[in-house]
Coordinates of C-alpha atoms in Angstrom, one line a residue:
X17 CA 20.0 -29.9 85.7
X18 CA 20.7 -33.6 84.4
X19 CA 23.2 -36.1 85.9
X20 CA 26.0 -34.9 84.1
X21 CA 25.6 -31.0 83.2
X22 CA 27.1 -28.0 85.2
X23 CA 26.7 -24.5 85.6
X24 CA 29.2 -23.8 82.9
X25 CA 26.9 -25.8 80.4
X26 CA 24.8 -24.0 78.1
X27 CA 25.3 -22.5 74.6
X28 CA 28.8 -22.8 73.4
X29 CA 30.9 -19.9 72.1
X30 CA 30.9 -19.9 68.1
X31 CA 29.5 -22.2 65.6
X32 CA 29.0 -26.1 66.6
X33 CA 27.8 -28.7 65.3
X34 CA 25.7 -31.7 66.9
X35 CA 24.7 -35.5 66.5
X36 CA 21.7 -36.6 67.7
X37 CA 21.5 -33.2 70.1
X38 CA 18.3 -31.6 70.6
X39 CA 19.7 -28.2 69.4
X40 CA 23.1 -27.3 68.2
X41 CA 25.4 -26.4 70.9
X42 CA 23.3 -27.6 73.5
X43 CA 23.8 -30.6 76.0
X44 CA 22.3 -33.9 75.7
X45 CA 19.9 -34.5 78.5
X46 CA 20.9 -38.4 79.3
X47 CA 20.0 -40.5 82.7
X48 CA 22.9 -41.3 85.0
X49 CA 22.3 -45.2 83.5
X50 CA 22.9 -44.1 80.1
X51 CA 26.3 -41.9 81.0
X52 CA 27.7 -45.0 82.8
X53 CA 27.1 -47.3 79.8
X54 CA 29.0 -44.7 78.0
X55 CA 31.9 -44.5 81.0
X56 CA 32.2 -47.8 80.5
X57 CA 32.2 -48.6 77.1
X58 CA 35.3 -46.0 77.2
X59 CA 37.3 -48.2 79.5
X60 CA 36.7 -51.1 77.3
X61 CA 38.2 -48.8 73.9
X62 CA 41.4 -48.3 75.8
X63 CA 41.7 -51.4 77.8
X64 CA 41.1 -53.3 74.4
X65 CA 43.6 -51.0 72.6
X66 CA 46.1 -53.0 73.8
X67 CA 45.3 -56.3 72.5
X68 CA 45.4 -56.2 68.8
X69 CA 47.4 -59.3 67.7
X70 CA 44.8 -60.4 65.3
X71 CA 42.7 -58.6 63.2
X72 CA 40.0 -57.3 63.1
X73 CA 40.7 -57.0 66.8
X74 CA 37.6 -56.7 69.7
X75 CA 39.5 -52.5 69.4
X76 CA 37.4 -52.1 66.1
X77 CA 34.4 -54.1 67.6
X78 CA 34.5 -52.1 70.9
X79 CA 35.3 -48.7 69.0
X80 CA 32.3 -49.2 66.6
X81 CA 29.6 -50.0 69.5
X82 CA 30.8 -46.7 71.1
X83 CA 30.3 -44.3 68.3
X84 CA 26.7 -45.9 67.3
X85 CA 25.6 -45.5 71.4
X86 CA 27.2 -41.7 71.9
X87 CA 25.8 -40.9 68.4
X88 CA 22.6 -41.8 69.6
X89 CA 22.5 -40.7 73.1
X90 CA 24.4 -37.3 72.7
X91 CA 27.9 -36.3 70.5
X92 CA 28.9 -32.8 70.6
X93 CA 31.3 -31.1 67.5
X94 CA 32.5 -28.2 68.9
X95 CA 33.7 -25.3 66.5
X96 CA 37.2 -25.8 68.4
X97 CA 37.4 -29.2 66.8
X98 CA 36.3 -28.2 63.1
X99 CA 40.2 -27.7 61.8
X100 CA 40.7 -31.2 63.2
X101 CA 37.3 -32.6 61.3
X102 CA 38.8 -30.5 57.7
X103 CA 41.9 -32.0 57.8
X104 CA 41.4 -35.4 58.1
X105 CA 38.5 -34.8 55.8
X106 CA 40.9 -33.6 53.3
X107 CA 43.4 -36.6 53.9
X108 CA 41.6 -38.9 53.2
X109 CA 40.2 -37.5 50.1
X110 CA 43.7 -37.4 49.0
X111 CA 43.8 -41.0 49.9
X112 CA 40.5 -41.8 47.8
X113 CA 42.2 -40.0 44.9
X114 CA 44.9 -41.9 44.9
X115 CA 43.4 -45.1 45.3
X116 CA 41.3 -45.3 42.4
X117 CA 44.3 -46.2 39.9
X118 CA 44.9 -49.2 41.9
X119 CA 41.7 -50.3 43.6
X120 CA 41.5 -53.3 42.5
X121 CA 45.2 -54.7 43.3
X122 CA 45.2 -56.6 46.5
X123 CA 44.8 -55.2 49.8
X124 CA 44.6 -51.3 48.5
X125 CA 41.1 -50.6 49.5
X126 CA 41.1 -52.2 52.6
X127 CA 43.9 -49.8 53.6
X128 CA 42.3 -47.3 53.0
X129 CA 39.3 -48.2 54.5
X130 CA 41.6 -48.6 58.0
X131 CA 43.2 -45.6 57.2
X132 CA 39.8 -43.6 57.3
X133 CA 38.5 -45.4 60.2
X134 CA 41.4 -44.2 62.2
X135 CA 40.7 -40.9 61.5
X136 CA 36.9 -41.4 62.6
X137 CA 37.9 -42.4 65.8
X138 CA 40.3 -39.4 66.4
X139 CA 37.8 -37.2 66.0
X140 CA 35.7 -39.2 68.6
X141 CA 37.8 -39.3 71.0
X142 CA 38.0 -35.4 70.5
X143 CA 34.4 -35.2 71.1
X144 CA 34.3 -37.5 73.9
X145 CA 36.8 -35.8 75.9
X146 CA 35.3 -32.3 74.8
X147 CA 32.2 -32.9 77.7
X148 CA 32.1 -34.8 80.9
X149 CA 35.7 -34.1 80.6
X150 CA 36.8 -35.3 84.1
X151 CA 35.0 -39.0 84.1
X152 CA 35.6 -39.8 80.7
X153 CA 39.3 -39.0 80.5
X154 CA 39.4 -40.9 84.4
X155 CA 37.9 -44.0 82.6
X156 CA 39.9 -43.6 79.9
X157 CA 43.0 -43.8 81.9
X158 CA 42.4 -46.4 84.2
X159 CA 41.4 -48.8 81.0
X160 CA 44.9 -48.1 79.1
X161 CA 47.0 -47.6 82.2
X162 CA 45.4 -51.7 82.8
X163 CA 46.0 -52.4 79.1
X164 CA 49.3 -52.1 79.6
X165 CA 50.2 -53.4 83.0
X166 CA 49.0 -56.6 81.5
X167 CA 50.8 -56.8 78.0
X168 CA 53.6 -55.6 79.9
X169 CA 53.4 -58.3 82.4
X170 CA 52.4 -60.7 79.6
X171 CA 55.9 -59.5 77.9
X172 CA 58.0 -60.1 80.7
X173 CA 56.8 -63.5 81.5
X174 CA 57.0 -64.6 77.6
X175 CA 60.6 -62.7 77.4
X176 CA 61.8 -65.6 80.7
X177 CA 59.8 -68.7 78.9
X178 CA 57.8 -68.7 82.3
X179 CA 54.5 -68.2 80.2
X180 CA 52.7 -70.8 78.5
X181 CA 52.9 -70.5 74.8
X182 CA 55.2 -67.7 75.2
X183 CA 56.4 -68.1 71.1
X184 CA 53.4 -66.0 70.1
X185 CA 54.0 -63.0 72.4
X186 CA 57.5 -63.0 70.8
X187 CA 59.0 -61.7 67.5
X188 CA 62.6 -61.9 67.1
X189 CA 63.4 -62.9 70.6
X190 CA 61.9 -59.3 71.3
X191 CA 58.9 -58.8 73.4
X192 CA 55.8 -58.2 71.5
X193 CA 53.4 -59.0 74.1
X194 CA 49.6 -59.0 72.5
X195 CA 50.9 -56.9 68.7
X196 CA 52.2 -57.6 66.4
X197 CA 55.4 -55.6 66.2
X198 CA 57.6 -55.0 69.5
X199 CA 58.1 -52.0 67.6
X200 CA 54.8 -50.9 67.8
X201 CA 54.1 -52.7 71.4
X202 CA 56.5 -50.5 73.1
X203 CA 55.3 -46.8 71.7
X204 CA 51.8 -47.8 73.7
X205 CA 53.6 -48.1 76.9
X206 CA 54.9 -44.5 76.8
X207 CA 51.8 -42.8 77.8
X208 CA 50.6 -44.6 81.0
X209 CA 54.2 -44.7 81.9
X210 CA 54.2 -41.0 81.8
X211 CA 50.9 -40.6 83.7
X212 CA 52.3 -43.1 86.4
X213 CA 55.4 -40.4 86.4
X214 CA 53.2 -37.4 86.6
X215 CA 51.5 -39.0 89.2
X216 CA 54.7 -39.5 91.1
X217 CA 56.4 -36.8 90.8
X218 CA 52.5 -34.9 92.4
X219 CA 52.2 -37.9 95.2
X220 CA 50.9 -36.0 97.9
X221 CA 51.1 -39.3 100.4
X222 CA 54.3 -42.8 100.7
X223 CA 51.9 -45.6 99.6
X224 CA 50.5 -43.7 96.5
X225 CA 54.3 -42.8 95.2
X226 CA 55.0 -46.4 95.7
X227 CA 51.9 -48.0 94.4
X228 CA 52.4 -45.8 91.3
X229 CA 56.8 -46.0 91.2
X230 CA 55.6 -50.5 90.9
X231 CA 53.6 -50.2 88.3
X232 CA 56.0 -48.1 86.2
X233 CA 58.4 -50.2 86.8
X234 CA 56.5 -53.4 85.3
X235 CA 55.9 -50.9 82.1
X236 CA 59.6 -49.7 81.8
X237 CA 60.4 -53.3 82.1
X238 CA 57.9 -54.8 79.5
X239 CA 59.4 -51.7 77.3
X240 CA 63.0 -52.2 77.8
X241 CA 62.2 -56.1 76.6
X242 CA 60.9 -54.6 73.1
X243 CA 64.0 -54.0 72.5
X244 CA 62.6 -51.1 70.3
X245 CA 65.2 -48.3 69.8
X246 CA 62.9 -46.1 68.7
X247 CA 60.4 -46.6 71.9
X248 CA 63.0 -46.4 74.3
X249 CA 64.0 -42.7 72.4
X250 CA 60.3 -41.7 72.3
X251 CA 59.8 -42.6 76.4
X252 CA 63.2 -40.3 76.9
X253 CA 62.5 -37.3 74.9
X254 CA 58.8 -37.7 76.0
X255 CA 59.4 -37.7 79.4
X256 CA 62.1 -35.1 79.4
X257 CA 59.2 -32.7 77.6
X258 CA 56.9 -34.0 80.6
X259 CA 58.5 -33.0 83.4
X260 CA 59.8 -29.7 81.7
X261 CA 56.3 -28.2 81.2
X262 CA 55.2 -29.8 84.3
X263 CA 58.1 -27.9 86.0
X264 CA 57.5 -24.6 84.1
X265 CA 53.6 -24.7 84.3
X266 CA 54.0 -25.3 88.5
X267 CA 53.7 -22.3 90.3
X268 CA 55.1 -23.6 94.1
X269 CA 58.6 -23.5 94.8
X270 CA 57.7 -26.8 96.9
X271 CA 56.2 -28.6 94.4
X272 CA 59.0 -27.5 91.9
X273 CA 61.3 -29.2 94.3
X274 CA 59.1 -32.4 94.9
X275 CA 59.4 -32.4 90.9
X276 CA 62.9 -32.0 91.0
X277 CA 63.5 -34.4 93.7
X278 CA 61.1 -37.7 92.3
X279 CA 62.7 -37.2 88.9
X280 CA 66.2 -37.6 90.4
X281 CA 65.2 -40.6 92.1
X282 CA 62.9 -42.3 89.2
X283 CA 66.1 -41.9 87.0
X284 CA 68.3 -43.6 89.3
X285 CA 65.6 -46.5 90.0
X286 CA 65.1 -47.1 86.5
X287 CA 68.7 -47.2 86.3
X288 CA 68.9 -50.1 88.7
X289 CA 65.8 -51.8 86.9
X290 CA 68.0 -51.8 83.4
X291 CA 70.9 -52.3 85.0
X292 CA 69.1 -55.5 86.6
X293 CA 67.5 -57.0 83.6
X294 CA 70.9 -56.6 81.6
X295 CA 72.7 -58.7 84.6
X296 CA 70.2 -61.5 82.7
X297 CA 72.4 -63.4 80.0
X298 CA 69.6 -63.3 77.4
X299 CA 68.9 -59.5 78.3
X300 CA 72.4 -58.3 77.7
X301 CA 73.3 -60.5 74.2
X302 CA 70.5 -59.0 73.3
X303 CA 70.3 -55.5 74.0
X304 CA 74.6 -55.5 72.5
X305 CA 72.7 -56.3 69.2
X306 CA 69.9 -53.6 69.4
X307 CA 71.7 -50.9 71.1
X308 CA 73.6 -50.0 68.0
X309 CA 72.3 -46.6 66.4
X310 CA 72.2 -48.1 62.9
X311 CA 71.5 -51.5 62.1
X312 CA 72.3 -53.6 58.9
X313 CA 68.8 -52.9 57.5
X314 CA 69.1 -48.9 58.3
X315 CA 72.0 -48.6 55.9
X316 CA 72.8 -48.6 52.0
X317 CA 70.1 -47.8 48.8
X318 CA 67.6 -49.9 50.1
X319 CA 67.9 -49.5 53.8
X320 CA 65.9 -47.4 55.5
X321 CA 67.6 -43.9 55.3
X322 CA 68.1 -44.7 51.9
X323 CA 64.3 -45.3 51.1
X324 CA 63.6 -41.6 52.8
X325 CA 66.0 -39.9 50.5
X326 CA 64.8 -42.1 47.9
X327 CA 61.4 -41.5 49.3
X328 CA 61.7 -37.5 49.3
X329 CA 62.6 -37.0 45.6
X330 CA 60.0 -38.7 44.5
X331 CA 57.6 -36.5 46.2
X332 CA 58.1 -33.5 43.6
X333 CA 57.4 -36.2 40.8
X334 CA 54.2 -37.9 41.8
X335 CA 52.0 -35.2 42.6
X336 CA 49.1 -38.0 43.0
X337 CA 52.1 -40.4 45.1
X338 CA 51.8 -44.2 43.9
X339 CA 49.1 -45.4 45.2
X340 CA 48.3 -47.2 49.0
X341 CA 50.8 -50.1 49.3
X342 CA 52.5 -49.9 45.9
X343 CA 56.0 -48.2 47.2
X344 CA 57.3 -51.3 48.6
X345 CA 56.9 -52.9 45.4
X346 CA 59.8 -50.7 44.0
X347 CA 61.8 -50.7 47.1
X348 CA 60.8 -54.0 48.7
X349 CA 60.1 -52.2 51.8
X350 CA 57.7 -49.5 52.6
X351 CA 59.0 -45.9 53.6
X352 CA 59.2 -46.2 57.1
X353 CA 58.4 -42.6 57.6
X354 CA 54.7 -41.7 58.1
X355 CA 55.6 -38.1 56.0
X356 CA 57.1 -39.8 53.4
X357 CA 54.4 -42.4 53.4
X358 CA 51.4 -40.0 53.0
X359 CA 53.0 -38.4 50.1
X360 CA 53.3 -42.1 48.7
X361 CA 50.0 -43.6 49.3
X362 CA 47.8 -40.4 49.5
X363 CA 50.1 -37.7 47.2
X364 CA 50.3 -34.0 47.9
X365 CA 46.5 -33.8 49.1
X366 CA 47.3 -36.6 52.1
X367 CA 50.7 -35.8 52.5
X368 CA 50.5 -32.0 53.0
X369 CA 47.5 -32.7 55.1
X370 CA 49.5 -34.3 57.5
X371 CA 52.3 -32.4 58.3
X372 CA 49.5 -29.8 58.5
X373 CA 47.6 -31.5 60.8
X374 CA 50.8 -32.4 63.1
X375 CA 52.2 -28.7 63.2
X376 CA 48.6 -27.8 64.1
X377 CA 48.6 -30.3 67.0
X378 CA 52.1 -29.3 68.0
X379 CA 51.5 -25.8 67.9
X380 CA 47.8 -25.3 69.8
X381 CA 49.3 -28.3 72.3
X382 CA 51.8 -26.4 73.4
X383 CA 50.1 -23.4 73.9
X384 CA 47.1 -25.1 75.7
X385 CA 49.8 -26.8 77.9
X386 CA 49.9 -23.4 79.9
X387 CA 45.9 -23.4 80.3
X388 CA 45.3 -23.4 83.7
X389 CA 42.3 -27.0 83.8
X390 CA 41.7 -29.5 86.3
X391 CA 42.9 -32.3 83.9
X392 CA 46.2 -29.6 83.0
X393 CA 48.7 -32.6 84.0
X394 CA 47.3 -35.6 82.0
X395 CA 47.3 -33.2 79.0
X396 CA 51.1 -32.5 79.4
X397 CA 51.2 -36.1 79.4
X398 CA 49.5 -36.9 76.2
X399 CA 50.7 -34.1 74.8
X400 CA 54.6 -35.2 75.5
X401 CA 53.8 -38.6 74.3
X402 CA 52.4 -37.1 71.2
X403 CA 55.5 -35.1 70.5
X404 CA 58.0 -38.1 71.4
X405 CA 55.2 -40.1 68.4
X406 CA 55.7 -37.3 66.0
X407 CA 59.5 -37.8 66.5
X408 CA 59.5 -42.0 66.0
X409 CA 57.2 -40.9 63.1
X410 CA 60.3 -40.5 61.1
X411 CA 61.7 -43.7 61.1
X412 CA 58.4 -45.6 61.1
X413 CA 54.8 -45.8 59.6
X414 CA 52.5 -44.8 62.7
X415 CA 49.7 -44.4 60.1
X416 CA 47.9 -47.9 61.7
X417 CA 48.9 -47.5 64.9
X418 CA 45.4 -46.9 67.3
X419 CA 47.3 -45.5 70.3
X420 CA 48.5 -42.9 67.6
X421 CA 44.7 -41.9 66.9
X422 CA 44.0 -41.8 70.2
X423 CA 46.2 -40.1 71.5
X424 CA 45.8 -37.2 68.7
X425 CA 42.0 -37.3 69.8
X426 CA 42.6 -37.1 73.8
X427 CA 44.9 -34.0 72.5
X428 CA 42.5 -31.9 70.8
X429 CA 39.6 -33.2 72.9
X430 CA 41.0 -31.4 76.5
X431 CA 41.9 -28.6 74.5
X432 CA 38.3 -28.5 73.4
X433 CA 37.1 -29.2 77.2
X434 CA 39.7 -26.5 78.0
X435 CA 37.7 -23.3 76.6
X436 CA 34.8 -23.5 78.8
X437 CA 36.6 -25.2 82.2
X438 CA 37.0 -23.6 85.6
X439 CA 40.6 -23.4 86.1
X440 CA 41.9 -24.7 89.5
X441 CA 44.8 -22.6 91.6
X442 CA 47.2 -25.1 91.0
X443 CA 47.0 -28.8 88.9
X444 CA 50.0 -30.0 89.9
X445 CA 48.4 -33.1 89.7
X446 CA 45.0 -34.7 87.9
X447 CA 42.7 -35.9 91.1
X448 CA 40.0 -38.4 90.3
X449 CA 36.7 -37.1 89.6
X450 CA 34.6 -37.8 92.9
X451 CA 31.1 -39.3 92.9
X452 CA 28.8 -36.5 92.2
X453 CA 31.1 -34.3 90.8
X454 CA 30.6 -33.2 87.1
X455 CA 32.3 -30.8 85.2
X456 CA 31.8 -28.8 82.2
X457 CA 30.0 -30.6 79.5

C-alpha cells in the first residue's frame, strides 16, 4: 500500500477515466515526496486566489504548474464527475460558436480563452478533491482561510489610511483590498468566514472558539468595508443555509443546542462589530450611501434592472447571442447577470448550459449535504456559499470570478470523494487529517 492509498482504494464503481494513471480507475502509486509537492502546490492555488489585482495574476501561474505536476504524477476522472466535464464542454463550445463572428474585435478571444480556462480548473479542483480527500481539502482550507485573513487585514488598514499606499487597495472609498472590484473582493470572504462559523458553532474546547470567533471577525470586518450590498446579502443567506443543514444534518440534541447557542451569540458579536465600525465617521457616511436597496445606477432603461429585462427579450431573438463583450456596446454596460450574460456572449448552447449546470450543482449539493463523510461540514460550507453565489449571480457577472470556479470544483469534487468514503457516526465538525492518516483515494 503507497503513502496515500486506503483500504477503500481499488477499482472504482462505473466507468472512469484517467491521466497519466497506470490503468483506468486505478490509483496512482506516488512517494510521500511527490504527494507533498502536490499538498503544497494546493495551498499556494487558494492562498494566491486572493491576490489577483493585476493580471495575469501568480493564480493562473500557480494554477497552471499544478495541473501539468498532478497530470503527470496521477489525475483521476471519476464517472461521478463526467456530467460536470459535458457541460462545461458544451459551454464553451457555445462560446466558440459565438465567437467566430467577432474574433477579431478587441479583447473577444482573450475572453474566451479565460472563460475556458475557468472551466478547466473547475474540473480540477473536482478531481483533486475526488482522492486524498482529507489532506487536500485541509490544505486547501488553511491556504484560502490565510488568503483572506490578509486581504481582509490589508482592507481594514487601507479603509483607516494606516497603510502605506493605501489608494490602490481602494475603489470608491470602498475596500477592495488585493481585486479589483470590492464587489468581487467581498464574495471571496464568504467561504472561510463560514468555515470559521462551522468551526465555531462544533468548538469542542474555549481557546479554539475564540481563536476561530478573532479571525471571523477580521473577515466580517474587511467585508463590511466593501461596502458590497450584494456580498453582505450572499454572507446572510449563505450562512442562514449553513447553519440550517448543519442543524438538520446533526443528530445530538447537545450539539443542536451548542449550534443553537454559538449562532445566537455570533449574531449578537457581529452586531457589536458593525455597530462599532459604523460609530467611525467615515464608516457611517458611507454605509447611509450603500445601504440603499437601489442605487442611481440600478434604476431606469439603462440601469441595471433595466438591462436584464432588456437583457431577457433579446434572448428569444439571438439564438447565437451577440458575441463575447459586444452587449455593452448597445447598452454601455454589460448585463450584470451571469444568465443573462451567457445567453449574450455564448447564445442558447452557453446559456442553457449554465443554468443547467447550476440546477445540477444545486440539486445533487443538496442531496449530498445529507451524506454521512468525514469532511460532511466543510461541504455544507461550500455548498451554502455556492447557493448564496448563485443568488449574487443575478445582479452581477460571476463568470471571471476564480473563487466562483473553485468553489463549483470543491462542490462536485467531495461529492465525488463522497461515494466511496467511510462515513463517521457524527461530523459535527471537519477534524484535521492527522499525520499518517489517509483516506479514500
Amino acid at each position: 500500500m503507497s503513502a496515500i492509498d486506503s483500504p477503500l482504494s481499488g477499482p472504482l464503481p462505473g466507468p472512469a477515466m484517467a491521466a497519466g494513471m497506470p490503468a483506468a480507475g486505478m490509483p496512482a502509486r506516488v512517494t510521500p515526496g511527490v504527494e507533498r509537492l502536490r499538498l503544497a502546490l494546493i495551498f499556494m492555488i487558494a492562498f494566491t486566489s486572493g491576490f489577483v489585482q493585476r493580471e495575469p495574476a501568480p493564480y493562473e501561474l500557480i494554477v497552471s504548474i499544478a495541473i501539468v505536476v498532478f497530470a503527470a504524477t496521477g489525475l483521476t476522472l471519476r464517472a461521478t464527475l463526467l456530467p460536470l466535464l459535458g457541460l462545461l464542454v458544451i459551454q464553451n463550445i457555445g462560446y466558440l460558436v459565438s465567437l467566430m463572428p467577432v474574433i477579431t474585435l478587441e479583447r473577444t478571444a482573450m475572453w474566451t480563452a479565460v472563460t475556458s480556462f475557468l472551466s478547466i480548473t473547475t474540473l480540477f479542483f473536482a478531481m483533486v478533491l475526488s482522492q486524498n480527500t482529507a489532506q487536500r481539502l485541509d490544505m486547501l482550507i488553511r491556504g484560502y482561510i490565510g488568503a483572506a485573513l490578509v486581504t481582509a487585514a490589508i482592507a481594514i488598514l487601507a479603509f483607516f489610511r494606516v497603510l502605506p499606499g493605501y489608494d490602490q487597495f481602494l475603489l470608491y472609498d470602498r475596500a477592495a483590498s488585493t481585486f479589483k472590484d470590492p464587489n468581487v473582493f467581498g464574495p471571496f470572504l464568504v467561504l472561510p468566514g463560514l468555515v470559521l462559523l462551522q468551526r465555531m458553532v462544533s468548538a469542542s474546547d474555549l481557546r479554539r472558539l475564540l481563536a476561530d470567533g478573532l479571525k471571523l471577525l477580521v473577515i466580517a470586518a474587511g467585508l463590511l468595508l466593501t461596502f458590497s450590498r450584494g456580498a453582505w446579502g450572499h454572507f446572510t443567506v449563505s450562512a442562514l443555509v449553513m447553519l440550517f443543514l448543519t442543524y438538520v444534518t446533526t443528530r445530538s440534541a447537545s450539539d443542536r443546542f451548542r449550534i443553537t447557542f454559538v449562532s445566537v451569540i455570533g449574531v449578537v458579536v457581529l452586531a457589536g462589530l458593525v455597530l462599532l465600525l459604523l460609530s467611525f465617521d467615515v464608516v457611517g457616511d458611507m454605509f447611509k450611501v450603500r445601504a440603499n436597496l437601489v442605487q442611481d445606477y440600478d434604476a431606469g432603461e439603462q440601469g441595471r434592472f433595466g438591462r436584464h429585462i432588456a437583457g431577457a427579450l433579446l434572448v428569444f431573438e439571438l439564438p447565437w447571442g451577440v458575441g463575447p463583450l459586444q452587449f455593452s456596446k448597445e447598452f454601455s454596460y454589460e448585463p450584470h447577470n451571469s444568465l443573462i450574460s451567457a445567453f449574450m456572449n455564448g447564445g442558447w448552447i452557453a446559456g442553457t448550459t449554465w443554468l443547467a449546470l447550476t440546477v445540477l450543482t444545486l440539486v445533487i449539493g443538496l442531496r449530498h449535504a445529507f451524506v454521512r463523510t468525514p469532511w460532511q461540514p466543510i461541504f455544507i460550507a461550500a455548498y451554502a456559499t455556492f447557493v448564496g453565489e448563485v443568488g449574487e449571480s443575478w445582479i452581477i457577472d460571476v463568470a471571471h470570478w476564480r473563487h466562483y470556479f473553485l468553489i463549483m470544483g470543491i462542490v462536485w469534487g467531495l461529492i465525488a470523494a463522497g461515494r466511496v468514503a467511510p462515513a463517521p457516526p457524527d461530523p459535527v465538525a471537519y477534524r484535521r487529517p492527522q499525520p499518517g492518516v489517509r483516506d479514500a483515494s
